């Protein structure tokens, strides 16, 4: 998958993202999506490392099955939803 690095205006690394395979998503994330996002299907997942916050997260992109509208969801490494 692709890798993305995000820098601030001073050239400091803020975060890195590595694209993963939706098929390899954790069971906890799959369960959350099946329960709370029935009308959506996952289209992308990224493993995200936020440097300053020392956080490892998963960013999941889901698309509505009919309208194709996309939403971005964040999960911690235990598969629990995270809000910012």
PDB file of C-alpha atoms in Angstrom:
ATOM      1  CA  UNK A   1       0.000   0.000   0.000  1.00  0.00           C
ATOM      2  CA  UNK A   2       0.963   3.630  -0.158  1.00  0.00           C
ATOM      3  CA  UNK A   3       2.764   5.582   2.543  1.00  0.00           C
ATOM      4  CA  UNK A   4       2.038   9.220   3.384  1.00  0.00           C
ATOM      5  CA  UNK A   5       4.077  11.602   5.557  1.00  0.00           C
ATOM      6  CA  UNK A   6       2.563  14.854   6.848  1.00  0.00           C
ATOM      7  CA  UNK A   7       4.851  17.771   7.761  1.00  0.00           C
ATOM      8  CA  UNK A   8       4.133  21.182   9.257  1.00  0.00           C
ATOM      9  CA  UNK A   9       5.356  24.482   7.775  1.00  0.00           C
ATOM     10  CA  UNK A  10       8.675  24.145   9.625  1.00  0.00           C
ATOM     11  CA  UNK A  11       9.451  20.790   8.026  1.00  0.00           C
ATOM     12  CA  UNK A  12       8.744  18.834  11.208  1.00  0.00           C
ATOM     13  CA  UNK A  13       7.190  15.419  10.762  1.00  0.00           C
ATOM     14  CA  UNK A  14       3.657  15.363  12.236  1.00  0.00           C
ATOM     15  CA  UNK A  15       2.403  11.928  11.258  1.00  0.00           C
ATOM     16  CA  UNK A  16       2.893   8.974   8.960  1.00  0.00           C
ATOM     17  CA  UNK A  17       0.191   6.833   7.375  1.00  0.00           C
ATOM     18  CA  UNK A  18       0.602   3.415   5.798  1.00  0.00           C
ATOM     19  CA  UNK A  19      -2.235   1.961   3.761  1.00  0.00           C
ATOM     20  CA  UNK A  20      -3.328  -1.502   4.828  1.00  0.00           C
ATOM     21  CA  UNK A  21      -5.729  -4.107   3.501  1.00  0.00           C
ATOM     22  CA  UNK A  22      -9.383  -3.845   4.480  1.00  0.00           C
ATOM     23  CA  UNK A  23      -9.451  -7.661   4.704  1.00  0.00           C
ATOM     24  CA  UNK A  24      -6.896  -7.499   7.544  1.00  0.00           C
ATOM     25  CA  UNK A  25      -8.958  -5.097   9.685  1.00  0.00           C
ATOM     26  CA  UNK A  26      -9.198  -6.046  13.362  1.00  0.00           C
ATOM     27  CA  UNK A  27     -12.275  -7.931  14.559  1.00  0.00           C
ATOM     28  CA  UNK A  28     -13.188  -5.071  16.937  1.00  0.00           C
ATOM     29  CA  UNK A  29     -13.281  -2.541  14.079  1.00  0.00           C
ATOM     30  CA  UNK A  30     -15.281  -4.924  11.877  1.00  0.00           C
ATOM     31  CA  UNK A  31     -17.800  -5.457  14.688  1.00  0.00           C
ATOM     32  CA  UNK A  32     -18.167  -1.694  15.239  1.00  0.00           C
ATOM     33  CA  UNK A  33     -18.761  -1.084  11.517  1.00  0.00           C
ATOM     34  CA  UNK A  34     -21.325  -3.906  11.221  1.00  0.00           C
ATOM     35  CA  UNK A  35     -23.229  -2.575  14.235  1.00  0.00           C
ATOM     36  CA  UNK A  36     -23.042   1.201  13.607  1.00  0.00           C
ATOM     37  CA  UNK A  37     -22.394   1.600   9.862  1.00  0.00           C
ATOM     38  CA  UNK A  38     -24.600  -1.064   8.237  1.00  0.00           C
ATOM     39  CA  UNK A  39     -25.238   1.089   5.152  1.00  0.00           C
ATOM     40  CA  UNK A  40     -21.491   1.571   4.587  1.00  0.00           C
ATOM     41  CA  UNK A  41     -18.627  -0.594   3.449  1.00  0.00           C
ATOM     42  CA  UNK A  42     -14.945  -0.044   4.310  1.00  0.00           C
ATOM     43  CA  UNK A  43     -12.894   1.050   1.291  1.00  0.00           C
ATOM     44  CA  UNK A  44      -9.530   1.959   2.861  1.00  0.00           C
ATOM     45  CA  UNK A  45      -7.646   1.542   6.113  1.00  0.00           C
ATOM     46  CA  UNK A  46      -4.480   3.300   7.219  1.00  0.00           C
ATOM     47  CA  UNK A  47      -2.181   2.707  10.150  1.00  0.00           C
ATOM     48  CA  UNK A  48      -1.411   6.209  11.458  1.00  0.00           C
ATOM     49  CA  UNK A  49       1.424   7.237  13.753  1.00  0.00           C
ATOM     50  CA  UNK A  50       1.036  10.724  15.256  1.00  0.00           C
ATOM     51  CA  UNK A  51       4.552  11.750  16.227  1.00  0.00           C
ATOM     52  CA  UNK A  52       4.066  14.568  18.792  1.00  0.00           C
ATOM     53  CA  UNK A  53       1.110  12.850  20.506  1.00  0.00           C
ATOM     54  CA  UNK A  54       2.909   9.476  20.481  1.00  0.00           C
ATOM     55  CA  UNK A  55      -0.323   7.882  19.276  1.00  0.00           C
ATOM     56  CA  UNK A  56      -0.889   4.932  16.987  1.00  0.00           C
ATOM     57  CA  UNK A  57      -4.317   4.911  15.360  1.00  0.00           C
ATOM     58  CA  UNK A  58      -6.274   3.393  12.509  1.00  0.00           C
ATOM     59  CA  UNK A  59      -8.046   5.610   9.997  1.00  0.00           C
ATOM     60  CA  UNK A  60     -10.862   3.793   8.207  1.00  0.00           C
ATOM     61  CA  UNK A  61     -12.587   5.256   5.152  1.00  0.00           C
ATOM     62  CA  UNK A  62     -16.118   3.949   4.652  1.00  0.00           C
ATOM     63  CA  UNK A  63     -18.390   4.575   1.668  1.00  0.00           C
ATOM     64  CA  UNK A  64     -22.199   4.549   1.728  1.00  0.00           C
ATOM     65  CA  UNK A  65     -23.365   1.563  -0.321  1.00  0.00           C
ATOM     66  CA  UNK A  66     -25.943   3.595  -2.297  1.00  0.00           C
ATOM     67  CA  UNK A  67     -24.734   7.215  -2.403  1.00  0.00           C
ATOM     68  CA  UNK A  68     -20.963   6.395  -2.324  1.00  0.00           C
ATOM     69  CA  UNK A  69     -20.522   9.302   0.137  1.00  0.00           C
ATOM     70  CA  UNK A  70     -17.407   8.702   2.207  1.00  0.00           C
ATOM     71  CA  UNK A  71     -16.744   9.146   5.910  1.00  0.00           C
ATOM     72  CA  UNK A  72     -13.526   8.974   7.881  1.00  0.00           C
ATOM     73  CA  UNK A  73     -13.497   7.045  11.163  1.00  0.00           C
ATOM     74  CA  UNK A  74     -10.654   6.813  13.679  1.00  0.00           C
ATOM     75  CA  UNK A  75      -9.911   3.890  15.991  1.00  0.00           C
ATOM     76  CA  UNK A  76      -7.264   3.216  18.611  1.00  0.00           C
ATOM     77  CA  UNK A  77      -5.090   0.120  18.411  1.00  0.00           C
ATOM     78  CA  UNK A  78      -7.631  -1.798  20.513  1.00  0.00           C
ATOM     79  CA  UNK A  79     -10.284  -1.126  17.859  1.00  0.00           C
ATOM     80  CA  UNK A  80     -12.288   1.401  19.882  1.00  0.00           C
ATOM     81  CA  UNK A  81     -13.684   4.480  18.117  1.00  0.00           C
ATOM     82  CA  UNK A  82     -11.809   7.740  18.729  1.00  0.00           C
ATOM     83  CA  UNK A  83     -13.225  11.245  18.300  1.00  0.00           C
ATOM     84  CA  UNK A  84     -11.223  14.447  17.947  1.00  0.00           C
TER      85      UNK A  84
END
